[in-house]
Amino acid sequence: MAILLALIPIMMIFICLFLFKQTSLRSSLISYAVSVGIVLLSPMFQLGISETVHATIKGWLICFIVGYVLFFGIFLFHLMNKMGYIDQVARFLEEVTQDRLLQMLLMCFGICPLIESVSGFGIGFMVAAPIFLSLGYKPFQAVLLSFIGLLASSWGAMATGTIIGSQLINMPLTTLGTNTALLSIPMFAYFVILSLHVVGGWQAVIEKWKEGFGFFLLFSLGIYLSNAYVSVELAGILSSIVTITFGFLIIKLKGKSGQNLITEHAAATEREVSIIKIISPYIFLTVCILLSRLVPALHDLFRSYVVLDLKSYSYKLELLYSPGFWLGMTCLFTIIFFRIPSNIIKQSLSQTIKQWIPFAITTTMFIAISELMGASGMHSLLAKTAGETFGTFFVFVAPFIGGIGGFLTGSNAGSNAMFIKLQMQTAQNVALPWQYVTTLQNTASSVATIACPSRITLGAYLCNIPYRENELLKKTTLMIFGAVLLIVVEVVVWYMLRN
């Protein structure tokens, strides 16, 4: 009976999403209300009103870490989009190369991850799909390729989901980010092969294996080295910039030579200036964050002032050091640099608020549910039961739990909020290295967000193929299931070496 009661908060999310077809926002609110009812009324997991309020406030505070970043990330996207600079990317790609496979590799492993790393919220996908359509890709291909472009969701919105995970389990962010990068490397290879196959079958894989390997190698190295030695928050941005540079280098090397190259040099230079101008806000953001991380004087300055420190909640947020502050400065830079009219600013701000509020409420509720489950002993009971049932074989179950969380919520932050503490406690109960198990949670959760049902629906309507939504759901789910299985294969290798 106690186990069933402890499962109800998680089960309610499933029931609301899939049985009653509710939105993530409504599902989170209903599940939170049910969780509050359990902890207030059930003698098995009873909490006082003050403890319930404390857990809810802590949920909001942790969500604010993400919301601070995400608000300005979404705002930056709308500013750029309404000024027409996103559309210019498609025209630029058409001008620089007619090679569809190179266009695709640049989009999936450069431009889309760059936008997603800054903005999060699946915006990279929403930007990429129309660009693929304008480049002449079939609608079904456009949606699948746009989903593949979300391959680095662990670092989406400046790695906010990973940050939340590290906060909840008190694990150093660099450790969680670096470990996630290592586990993700085989998946990056998988997605490179898959993207080429989507466009041109196995012939395309064979034809472009060298270029594909180059994109894979540089993207993987960029992600790992950025996490380990620079900044977890910047990992997605820096690796995307590296692969974009590599893509343009290939295009130049494959371009025409001799007199044609000379006569086109002026036009090419003009195009390069144009694209540099378009991505200048992202360059500005990257430089600012790098300086704040790598220059000791600035590092100490930004971590010393305007700090939200609430000891009763074990909560600390350095507002000037956070990527959210620099995203805000980037929005200001963009407004001034591009001379954006006030009506565009108002429209962008309005749309940002409309998108941001549901996310903020949903994530707060999910984190609050997790906090209530932890404080009331539900997590401990479930962790103990899972440990007794699976023993050390729980390590093979962990990726599927993370995957289910990502699939349900469409958010790495939401999935980590629900499951990462449970994964940690179960690992500790069965003497598994909890850092490894929670990394499995973070990695599988982030990749599974791609197949979130609401995102599938949006993709089908965005590319005007609503009648193929079920087919799209099946193919995308199969694609992501393959990625999660790849993580399980890594676990098998780890388990064999460990024993």
Short mmCIF file of C-alpha atoms in Angstrom, two decimals:
data_model
loop_
_atom_site.label_atom_id
_atom_site.label_comp_id
_atom_site.label_asym_id
_atom_site.label_seq_id
_atom_site.Cartn_x
_atom_site.Cartn_y
_atom_site.Cartn_z
CA MET A 1 0.00 0.00 0.00
CA ALA A 2 2.79 2.43 0.93
CA ILE A 3 4.63 1.78 -2.35
CA LEU A 4 1.47 2.38 -4.37
CA LEU A 5 0.83 5.62 -2.50
CA ALA A 6 4.41 6.76 -3.11
CA LEU A 7 3.99 6.07 -6.84
CA ILE A 8 0.78 8.09 -7.18
CA PRO A 9 2.46 11.51 -7.80
CA ILE A 10 4.47 10.06 -10.70
CA MET A 11 1.56 7.96 -11.98
CA MET A 12 -0.69 11.03 -12.00
CA ILE A 13 1.63 12.71 -14.48
CA PHE A 14 1.33 9.70 -16.82
CA ILE A 15 -2.45 9.54 -16.40
CA CYS A 16 -2.98 13.26 -17.02
CA LEU A 17 -0.68 13.39 -20.04
CA PHE A 18 -1.71 10.22 -21.83
CA LEU A 19 -5.11 9.11 -20.51
CA PHE A 20 -6.76 12.51 -20.10
CA LYS A 21 -4.65 14.18 -22.84
CA GLN A 22 -3.88 17.20 -20.65
CA THR A 23 -1.11 19.70 -21.31
CA SER A 24 2.13 19.55 -19.33
CA LEU A 25 1.02 22.66 -17.43
CA ARG A 26 -2.30 21.17 -16.30
CA SER A 27 -0.70 17.79 -15.62
CA SER A 28 1.91 19.37 -13.36
CA LEU A 29 -0.72 21.37 -11.43
CA ILE A 30 -3.02 18.37 -10.96
CA SER A 31 -0.13 16.11 -9.92
CA TYR A 32 1.13 18.74 -7.49
CA ALA A 33 -2.35 19.07 -5.94
CA VAL A 34 -2.55 15.28 -5.53
CA SER A 35 0.94 15.21 -3.99
CA VAL A 36 0.00 17.93 -1.50
CA GLY A 37 -3.14 15.99 -0.60
CA ILE A 38 -1.08 12.86 0.09
CA VAL A 39 1.52 14.54 2.32
CA LEU A 40 -1.10 16.49 4.28
CA LEU A 41 -3.62 13.67 4.77
CA SER A 42 -1.68 10.39 4.66
CA PRO A 43 -0.12 9.24 7.97
CA MET A 44 2.54 7.25 6.04
CA PHE A 45 4.10 10.31 4.37
CA GLN A 46 2.75 13.14 6.48
CA LEU A 47 4.22 16.64 6.33
CA GLY A 48 3.05 19.81 8.04
CA ILE A 49 1.73 22.81 6.14
CA SER A 50 4.96 24.74 6.78
CA GLU A 51 7.06 21.86 5.37
CA THR A 52 4.79 21.66 2.31
CA VAL A 53 5.11 25.40 1.71
CA HIS A 54 8.89 25.15 2.21
CA ALA A 55 9.17 22.43 -0.47
CA THR A 56 7.03 24.46 -2.88
CA ILE A 57 9.07 27.62 -2.39
CA LYS A 58 12.27 25.63 -2.90
CA GLY A 59 10.79 24.32 -6.15
CA TRP A 60 10.19 27.89 -7.31
CA LEU A 61 13.70 28.97 -6.31
CA ILE A 62 15.36 26.14 -8.22
CA CYS A 63 13.11 26.84 -11.21
CA PHE A 64 14.21 30.48 -11.13
CA ILE A 65 17.76 29.35 -11.97
CA VAL A 66 16.39 28.02 -15.26
CA GLY A 67 13.74 30.67 -15.78
CA TYR A 68 16.26 33.51 -15.45
CA VAL A 69 18.26 32.09 -18.35
CA LEU A 70 15.34 30.91 -20.44
CA PHE A 71 13.44 34.20 -20.38
CA PHE A 72 16.22 36.15 -22.07
CA GLY A 73 17.06 33.22 -24.37
CA ILE A 74 13.51 33.20 -25.75
CA PHE A 75 13.47 37.00 -25.92
CA LEU A 76 16.69 37.00 -27.99
CA PHE A 77 15.18 34.49 -30.43
CA HIS A 78 12.05 36.59 -30.97
CA LEU A 79 14.09 39.76 -31.49
CA MET A 80 16.22 38.04 -34.15
CA ASN A 81 13.26 36.28 -35.77
CA LYS A 82 11.04 39.35 -36.07
CA MET A 83 13.87 41.30 -37.68
CA GLY A 84 14.16 38.57 -40.34
CA TYR A 85 17.67 37.45 -39.46
CA ILE A 86 16.71 33.79 -39.01
CA ASP A 87 15.33 33.69 -42.59
CA GLN A 88 18.60 35.15 -43.85
CA VAL A 89 20.40 32.04 -42.60
CA ALA A 90 18.46 29.89 -45.11
CA ARG A 91 19.26 32.26 -47.96
CA PHE A 92 22.91 32.32 -46.91
CA LEU A 93 23.15 28.51 -46.95
CA GLU A 94 21.59 28.39 -50.41
CA GLU A 95 24.16 30.87 -51.68
CA VAL A 96 27.28 29.27 -50.22
CA THR A 97 26.59 25.67 -51.29
CA GLN A 98 24.16 23.58 -53.30
CA ASP A 99 25.37 20.39 -51.60
CA ARG A 100 22.27 19.26 -49.68
CA LEU A 101 24.21 16.92 -47.40
CA LEU A 102 26.61 19.68 -46.35
CA GLN A 103 23.67 22.04 -45.81
CA MET A 104 22.09 19.42 -43.57
CA LEU A 105 25.26 18.75 -41.56
CA LEU A 106 25.73 22.48 -41.00
CA MET A 107 22.14 22.83 -39.80
CA CYS A 108 21.94 19.70 -37.61
CA PHE A 109 25.38 19.96 -35.99
CA GLY A 110 26.00 23.69 -36.12
CA ILE A 111 23.19 26.19 -36.47
CA CYS A 112 20.38 24.27 -34.74
CA PRO A 113 22.47 23.29 -31.66
CA LEU A 114 23.77 26.87 -31.47
CA ILE A 115 20.27 28.35 -31.25
CA GLU A 116 19.05 25.61 -28.91
CA SER A 117 22.09 26.07 -26.64
CA VAL A 118 21.23 29.74 -26.22
CA SER A 119 17.43 29.68 -26.22
CA GLY A 120 16.39 26.18 -25.20
CA PHE A 121 12.66 25.38 -25.12
CA GLY A 122 12.95 23.46 -28.43
CA ILE A 123 13.42 26.76 -30.26
CA GLY A 124 16.35 25.30 -32.21
CA PHE A 125 13.88 22.84 -33.75
CA MET A 126 11.31 25.57 -34.49
CA VAL A 127 13.99 27.60 -36.28
CA ALA A 128 15.50 24.66 -38.18
CA ALA A 129 12.28 23.16 -39.61
CA PRO A 130 11.28 26.23 -41.70
CA ILE A 131 14.89 26.60 -42.91
CA PHE A 132 14.96 22.98 -44.08
CA LEU A 133 11.66 23.52 -45.90
CA SER A 134 12.95 26.65 -47.62
CA LEU A 135 16.06 24.71 -48.70
CA GLY A 136 13.80 22.24 -50.52
CA TYR A 137 13.71 19.30 -48.12
CA LYS A 138 10.52 17.22 -47.93
CA PRO A 139 8.34 18.12 -44.92
CA PHE A 140 8.80 14.74 -43.22
CA GLN A 141 12.58 14.97 -43.68
CA ALA A 142 12.55 18.55 -42.40
CA VAL A 143 10.88 17.54 -39.13
CA LEU A 144 13.15 14.53 -38.51
CA LEU A 145 16.31 16.51 -39.25
CA SER A 146 15.15 19.34 -36.99
CA PHE A 147 14.65 16.84 -34.18
CA ILE A 148 18.16 15.47 -34.75
CA GLY A 149 19.42 19.05 -34.38
CA LEU A 150 18.36 18.86 -30.71
CA LEU A 151 21.01 16.17 -30.06
CA ALA A 152 22.79 18.30 -27.43
CA SER A 153 19.73 19.07 -25.29
CA SER A 154 21.78 18.50 -22.12
CA TRP A 155 23.33 21.91 -22.89
CA GLY A 156 20.12 23.58 -24.12
CA ALA A 157 19.33 27.02 -22.68
CA MET A 158 22.88 27.28 -21.38
CA ALA A 159 22.70 23.80 -19.78
CA THR A 160 19.88 24.74 -17.40
CA GLY A 161 18.53 21.17 -17.15
CA THR A 162 21.99 19.89 -16.24
CA ILE A 163 22.41 22.77 -13.77
CA ILE A 164 19.14 21.83 -12.05
CA GLY A 165 20.27 18.20 -11.86
CA SER A 166 23.57 19.17 -10.26
CA GLN A 167 21.79 21.47 -7.78
CA LEU A 168 19.32 18.79 -6.70
CA ILE A 169 22.00 16.17 -5.95
CA ASN A 170 24.81 18.53 -4.88
CA MET A 171 27.09 17.25 -7.63
CA PRO A 172 29.67 19.64 -9.11
CA LEU A 173 28.33 21.00 -12.39
CA THR A 174 31.64 20.38 -14.18
CA THR A 175 31.56 16.72 -13.14
CA LEU A 176 27.98 16.15 -14.32
CA GLY A 177 28.57 18.08 -17.55
CA THR A 178 31.81 16.29 -18.41
CA ASN A 179 30.42 12.84 -17.61
CA THR A 180 27.33 13.56 -19.70
CA ALA A 181 29.56 14.65 -22.58
CA LEU A 182 31.49 11.37 -22.47
CA LEU A 183 28.30 9.28 -22.43
CA SER A 184 26.87 11.34 -25.31
CA ILE A 185 29.76 10.79 -27.74
CA PRO A 186 28.45 7.48 -29.21
CA MET A 187 25.04 9.13 -29.59
CA PHE A 188 26.56 11.96 -31.60
CA ALA A 189 28.01 9.39 -34.03
CA TYR A 190 24.60 7.69 -34.18
CA PHE A 191 22.86 10.95 -35.06
CA VAL A 192 25.42 11.87 -37.75
CA ILE A 193 24.83 8.52 -39.48
CA LEU A 194 21.08 8.80 -39.01
CA SER A 195 20.89 12.33 -40.44
CA LEU A 196 22.80 11.34 -43.57
CA HIS A 197 20.56 8.28 -43.96
CA VAL A 198 17.39 10.39 -43.66
CA VAL A 199 18.51 12.60 -46.56
CA GLY A 200 20.03 10.06 -48.94
CA GLY A 201 20.00 6.55 -47.50
CA TRP A 202 23.14 4.45 -47.08
CA GLN A 203 24.58 5.93 -50.27
CA ALA A 204 24.72 9.33 -48.57
CA VAL A 205 26.39 7.79 -45.50
CA ILE A 206 29.09 6.25 -47.71
CA GLU A 207 29.47 9.39 -49.85
CA LYS A 208 29.87 11.82 -46.94
CA TRP A 209 31.48 9.64 -44.30
CA LYS A 210 34.62 11.80 -44.16
CA GLU A 211 32.69 15.05 -43.69
CA GLY A 212 30.32 13.32 -41.26
CA PHE A 213 33.25 11.99 -39.24
CA GLY A 214 34.75 15.49 -39.15
CA PHE A 215 31.52 17.00 -37.82
CA PHE A 216 31.18 14.20 -35.25
CA LEU A 217 34.79 14.47 -34.07
CA LEU A 218 34.82 18.26 -33.71
CA PHE A 219 31.36 18.44 -32.13
CA SER A 220 32.27 15.71 -29.61
CA LEU A 221 35.66 17.24 -28.78
CA GLY A 222 34.10 20.69 -28.50
CA ILE A 223 31.43 19.45 -26.08
CA TYR A 224 33.85 17.48 -23.92
CA LEU A 225 36.67 20.05 -23.74
CA SER A 226 34.26 22.93 -23.09
CA ASN A 227 32.66 21.03 -20.20
CA ALA A 228 35.96 19.93 -18.72
CA TYR A 229 38.07 23.06 -19.12
CA VAL A 230 35.94 26.10 -20.01
CA SER A 231 32.28 26.24 -19.00
CA VAL A 232 29.42 23.75 -18.94
CA GLU A 233 26.99 26.54 -19.81
CA LEU A 234 28.96 27.43 -22.95
CA ALA A 235 29.65 23.87 -24.14
CA GLY A 236 26.82 23.73 -26.68
CA ILE A 237 27.60 27.17 -28.07
CA LEU A 238 31.34 26.63 -28.42
CA SER A 239 31.04 23.19 -30.03
CA SER A 240 28.44 24.55 -32.47
CA ILE A 241 30.69 27.45 -33.46
CA VAL A 242 33.56 24.98 -34.05
CA THR A 243 31.44 22.77 -36.33
CA ILE A 244 29.99 25.76 -38.20
CA THR A 245 33.55 26.97 -38.89
CA PHE A 246 34.51 23.47 -40.03
CA GLY A 247 31.49 23.33 -42.34
CA PHE A 248 32.34 26.61 -44.03
CA LEU A 249 35.96 25.49 -44.38
CA ILE A 250 34.82 22.35 -46.22
CA ILE A 251 32.57 24.44 -48.47
CA LYS A 252 35.52 26.69 -49.36
CA LEU A 253 37.80 23.74 -50.05
CA LYS A 254 35.18 22.11 -52.25
CA GLY A 255 34.35 25.38 -53.99
CA LYS A 256 35.45 26.45 -57.43
CA SER A 257 39.10 27.29 -57.94
CA GLY A 258 41.09 29.57 -60.17
CA GLN A 259 39.52 32.59 -61.84
CA ASN A 260 35.99 31.74 -60.74
CA LEU A 261 37.12 31.80 -57.13
CA ILE A 262 38.82 35.17 -57.65
CA THR A 263 35.81 36.75 -59.37
CA GLU A 264 33.48 35.50 -56.65
CA HIS A 265 35.78 36.55 -53.82
CA ALA A 266 34.15 39.94 -53.27
CA ALA A 267 30.65 38.46 -53.15
CA ALA A 268 31.82 35.72 -50.81
CA THR A 269 33.46 38.26 -48.51
CA GLU A 270 30.24 40.27 -48.43
CA ARG A 271 28.25 37.15 -47.52
CA GLU A 272 30.71 36.31 -44.74
CA VAL A 273 30.35 39.82 -43.29
CA SER A 274 26.58 39.40 -43.44
CA ILE A 275 26.53 36.07 -41.61
CA ILE A 276 29.00 37.35 -39.00
CA LYS A 277 26.65 40.27 -38.38
CA ILE A 278 23.72 37.89 -37.99
CA ILE A 279 25.50 35.71 -35.42
CA SER A 280 27.17 38.68 -33.67
CA PRO A 281 24.80 38.48 -30.65
CA TYR A 282 25.90 34.87 -30.08
CA ILE A 283 29.55 35.88 -30.43
CA PHE A 284 29.00 38.75 -27.95
CA LEU A 285 27.34 36.36 -25.48
CA THR A 286 30.13 33.79 -25.78
CA VAL A 287 32.89 36.36 -25.28
CA CYS A 288 31.17 37.89 -22.23
CA ILE A 289 30.65 34.55 -20.50
CA LEU A 290 34.18 33.41 -21.34
CA LEU A 291 35.62 36.58 -19.80
CA SER A 292 33.49 36.16 -16.67
CA ARG A 293 34.74 32.57 -16.28
CA LEU A 294 38.38 32.86 -17.33
CA VAL A 295 39.50 36.28 -16.02
CA PRO A 296 40.06 35.85 -12.24
CA ALA A 297 39.28 39.48 -11.35
CA LEU A 298 35.96 39.44 -13.23
CA HIS A 299 35.18 35.94 -11.97
CA ASP A 300 35.52 37.06 -8.34
CA LEU A 301 33.70 40.36 -8.94
CA PHE A 302 30.57 38.83 -10.49
CA ARG A 303 30.37 36.13 -7.81
CA SER A 304 30.64 38.63 -4.96
CA TYR A 305 27.86 41.12 -5.72
CA VAL A 306 24.07 40.78 -6.17
CA VAL A 307 23.97 37.27 -4.70
CA LEU A 308 20.68 35.66 -3.66
CA ASP A 309 21.69 33.57 -0.62
CA LEU A 310 18.90 31.83 1.33
CA LYS A 311 20.49 29.52 3.88
CA SER A 312 17.16 28.11 5.11
CA TYR A 313 16.63 26.69 1.62
CA SER A 314 20.30 25.77 1.01
CA TYR A 315 20.00 28.04 -2.01
CA LYS A 316 22.49 30.41 -3.60
CA LEU A 317 22.27 32.20 -6.95
CA GLU A 318 24.90 34.65 -8.19
CA LEU A 319 22.72 36.85 -10.38
CA LEU A 320 25.57 38.63 -12.20
CA TYR A 321 27.55 35.42 -12.74
CA SER A 322 24.57 33.50 -14.11
CA PRO A 323 24.26 33.09 -17.91
CA GLY A 324 20.86 34.76 -17.53
CA PHE A 325 22.51 38.12 -16.81
CA TRP A 326 24.70 37.86 -19.90
CA LEU A 327 21.76 36.81 -22.05
CA GLY A 328 19.98 39.93 -20.82
CA MET A 329 23.01 42.02 -21.80
CA THR A 330 23.03 40.26 -25.18
CA CYS A 331 19.39 41.21 -25.75
CA LEU A 332 20.31 44.83 -24.98
CA PHE A 333 23.30 44.60 -27.34
CA THR A 334 21.04 43.17 -30.08
CA ILE A 335 18.47 45.94 -29.67
CA ILE A 336 21.15 48.64 -29.94
CA PHE A 337 23.31 46.98 -32.62
CA PHE A 338 20.43 46.19 -34.98
CA ARG A 339 18.46 49.33 -34.03
CA ILE A 340 15.33 47.31 -33.34
CA PRO A 341 12.14 49.44 -33.31
CA SER A 342 10.15 49.72 -30.08
CA ASN A 343 7.09 47.97 -31.55
CA ILE A 344 9.22 44.89 -32.38
CA ILE A 345 10.65 44.93 -28.85
CA LYS A 346 7.13 45.04 -27.35
CA GLN A 347 5.87 42.22 -29.58
CA SER A 348 8.93 40.09 -28.78
CA LEU A 349 8.55 40.73 -25.06
CA SER A 350 4.85 39.85 -25.16
CA GLN A 351 5.49 36.56 -26.97
CA THR A 352 8.35 35.74 -24.60
CA ILE A 353 6.14 36.18 -21.54
CA LYS A 354 3.40 34.00 -23.07
CA GLN A 355 5.89 31.18 -23.68
CA TRP A 356 7.83 31.61 -20.45
CA ILE A 357 5.02 31.60 -17.87
CA PRO A 358 3.69 28.08 -18.64
CA PHE A 359 7.23 26.70 -18.57
CA ALA A 360 7.99 28.41 -15.24
CA ILE A 361 4.82 27.09 -13.60
CA THR A 362 5.26 23.56 -14.99
CA THR A 363 8.90 23.27 -13.93
CA THR A 364 8.16 24.72 -10.48
CA MET A 365 5.42 22.15 -9.95
CA PHE A 366 7.60 19.24 -11.07
CA ILE A 367 10.45 20.30 -8.79
CA ALA A 368 8.01 20.91 -5.91
CA ILE A 369 6.59 17.38 -6.39
CA SER A 370 10.12 15.99 -6.22
CA GLU A 371 10.88 18.02 -3.08
CA LEU A 372 7.64 16.84 -1.42
CA MET A 373 8.43 13.23 -2.30
CA GLY A 374 11.93 13.61 -0.88
CA ALA A 375 10.87 15.35 2.34
CA SER A 376 8.02 12.90 3.03
CA GLY A 377 10.10 9.77 2.52
CA MET A 378 8.51 8.66 -0.77
CA HIS A 379 11.82 8.81 -2.61
CA SER A 380 13.53 6.76 0.08
CA LEU A 381 10.84 4.06 -0.03
CA LEU A 382 10.85 3.85 -3.83
CA ALA A 383 14.64 3.80 -3.91
CA LYS A 384 14.74 1.02 -1.31
CA THR A 385 12.14 -1.02 -3.22
CA ALA A 386 13.90 -0.55 -6.56
CA GLY A 387 17.19 -1.55 -4.96
CA GLU A 388 15.71 -4.70 -3.43
CA THR A 389 14.06 -5.61 -6.75
CA PHE A 390 16.94 -5.01 -9.15
CA GLY A 391 20.07 -4.89 -7.00
CA THR A 392 23.10 -3.72 -8.96
CA PHE A 393 21.18 -4.47 -12.19
CA PHE A 394 19.34 -1.21 -11.48
CA VAL A 395 22.10 0.48 -13.49
CA PHE A 396 20.50 -1.01 -16.63
CA VAL A 397 17.09 0.38 -15.67
CA ALA A 398 18.34 3.91 -14.94
CA PRO A 399 18.58 5.07 -18.61
CA PHE A 400 14.98 3.99 -19.25
CA ILE A 401 13.74 5.92 -16.20
CA GLY A 402 15.55 9.02 -17.46
CA GLY A 403 14.20 8.42 -20.96
CA ILE A 404 10.62 8.13 -19.71
CA GLY A 405 11.01 11.39 -17.79
CA GLY A 406 12.33 13.24 -20.83
CA PHE A 407 9.65 11.74 -23.09
CA LEU A 408 6.86 12.73 -20.70
CA THR A 409 7.91 16.26 -19.85
CA GLY A 410 9.78 17.35 -22.99
CA SER A 411 12.22 19.01 -20.61
CA ASN A 412 15.52 17.80 -19.19
CA ALA A 413 14.97 20.16 -16.27
CA GLY A 414 11.52 18.67 -15.57
CA SER A 415 12.75 15.08 -15.87
CA ASN A 416 15.71 15.70 -13.58
CA ALA A 417 13.41 17.40 -11.11
CA MET A 418 11.22 14.28 -10.96
CA PHE A 419 13.75 11.46 -11.08
CA ILE A 420 17.38 12.42 -10.43
CA LYS A 421 17.08 12.27 -6.62
CA LEU A 422 15.32 8.92 -6.86
CA GLN A 423 18.08 7.60 -9.11
CA MET A 424 20.75 8.83 -6.71
CA GLN A 425 19.14 7.28 -3.62
CA THR A 426 18.55 3.94 -5.35
CA ALA A 427 22.18 3.82 -6.51
CA GLN A 428 23.38 4.54 -2.97
CA ASN A 429 21.15 1.78 -1.57
CA VAL A 430 22.66 -0.88 -3.86
CA ALA A 431 26.26 0.38 -3.66
CA LEU A 432 26.38 1.63 -7.25
CA PRO A 433 28.40 4.81 -7.99
CA TRP A 434 25.60 7.37 -7.75
CA GLN A 435 27.51 9.90 -9.89
CA TYR A 436 27.44 7.44 -12.78
CA VAL A 437 23.75 6.58 -12.36
CA THR A 438 22.70 10.23 -12.20
CA THR A 439 24.76 10.92 -15.31
CA LEU A 440 22.79 8.16 -17.05
CA GLN A 441 19.61 9.93 -15.94
CA ASN A 442 20.77 13.29 -17.29
CA THR A 443 21.99 11.86 -20.62
CA ALA A 444 18.98 9.65 -21.39
CA SER A 445 16.52 12.29 -20.20
CA SER A 446 17.90 15.00 -22.47
CA VAL A 447 17.89 12.89 -25.63
CA ALA A 448 14.38 11.54 -24.94
CA THR A 449 12.94 15.07 -24.81
CA ILE A 450 13.19 15.03 -28.61
CA ALA A 451 10.32 12.51 -28.82
CA CYS A 452 8.01 14.40 -26.45
CA PRO A 453 4.44 13.98 -27.86
CA SER A 454 3.68 17.71 -27.78
CA ARG A 455 6.85 18.40 -29.79
CA ILE A 456 5.83 15.77 -32.35
CA THR A 457 2.45 17.47 -32.75
CA LEU A 458 4.09 20.87 -33.13
CA GLY A 459 6.50 19.48 -35.75
CA ALA A 460 3.69 17.93 -37.76
CA TYR A 461 1.71 21.18 -37.86
CA LEU A 462 4.78 23.37 -38.38
CA CYS A 463 5.65 21.45 -41.56
CA ASN A 464 2.01 21.11 -42.62
CA ILE A 465 1.80 17.31 -42.31
CA PRO A 466 -0.71 16.81 -39.44
CA TYR A 467 -2.08 13.73 -41.23
CA ARG A 468 1.32 12.03 -40.72
CA GLU A 469 1.56 12.79 -37.01
CA ASN A 470 1.22 9.14 -35.91
CA GLU A 471 3.87 8.05 -38.41
CA LEU A 472 6.13 10.84 -37.19
CA LEU A 473 5.58 9.80 -33.56
CA LYS A 474 6.49 6.17 -34.36
CA LYS A 475 9.65 7.06 -36.32
CA THR A 476 10.87 9.64 -33.82
CA THR A 477 10.19 7.36 -30.84
CA LEU A 478 12.06 4.53 -32.58
CA MET A 479 14.96 6.89 -33.33
CA ILE A 480 15.18 7.98 -29.68
CA PHE A 481 14.71 4.44 -28.39
CA GLY A 482 17.79 3.55 -30.44
CA ALA A 483 19.73 6.35 -28.74
CA VAL A 484 18.67 5.17 -25.26
CA LEU A 485 19.63 1.59 -26.18
CA LEU A 486 23.04 2.91 -27.17
CA ILE A 487 23.41 4.29 -23.64
CA VAL A 488 22.44 0.86 -22.28
CA VAL A 489 25.19 -0.71 -24.43
CA GLU A 490 27.65 1.71 -22.82
CA VAL A 491 26.36 0.58 -19.42
CA VAL A 492 26.92 -3.07 -20.39
CA VAL A 493 30.55 -2.29 -21.30
CA TRP A 494 31.00 -0.34 -18.05
CA TYR A 495 29.43 -3.15 -16.00
CA MET A 496 31.65 -5.82 -17.59
CA LEU A 497 34.81 -3.76 -17.01
CA ARG A 498 33.76 -3.03 -13.42
CA ASN A 499 33.23 -6.70 -12.63
#
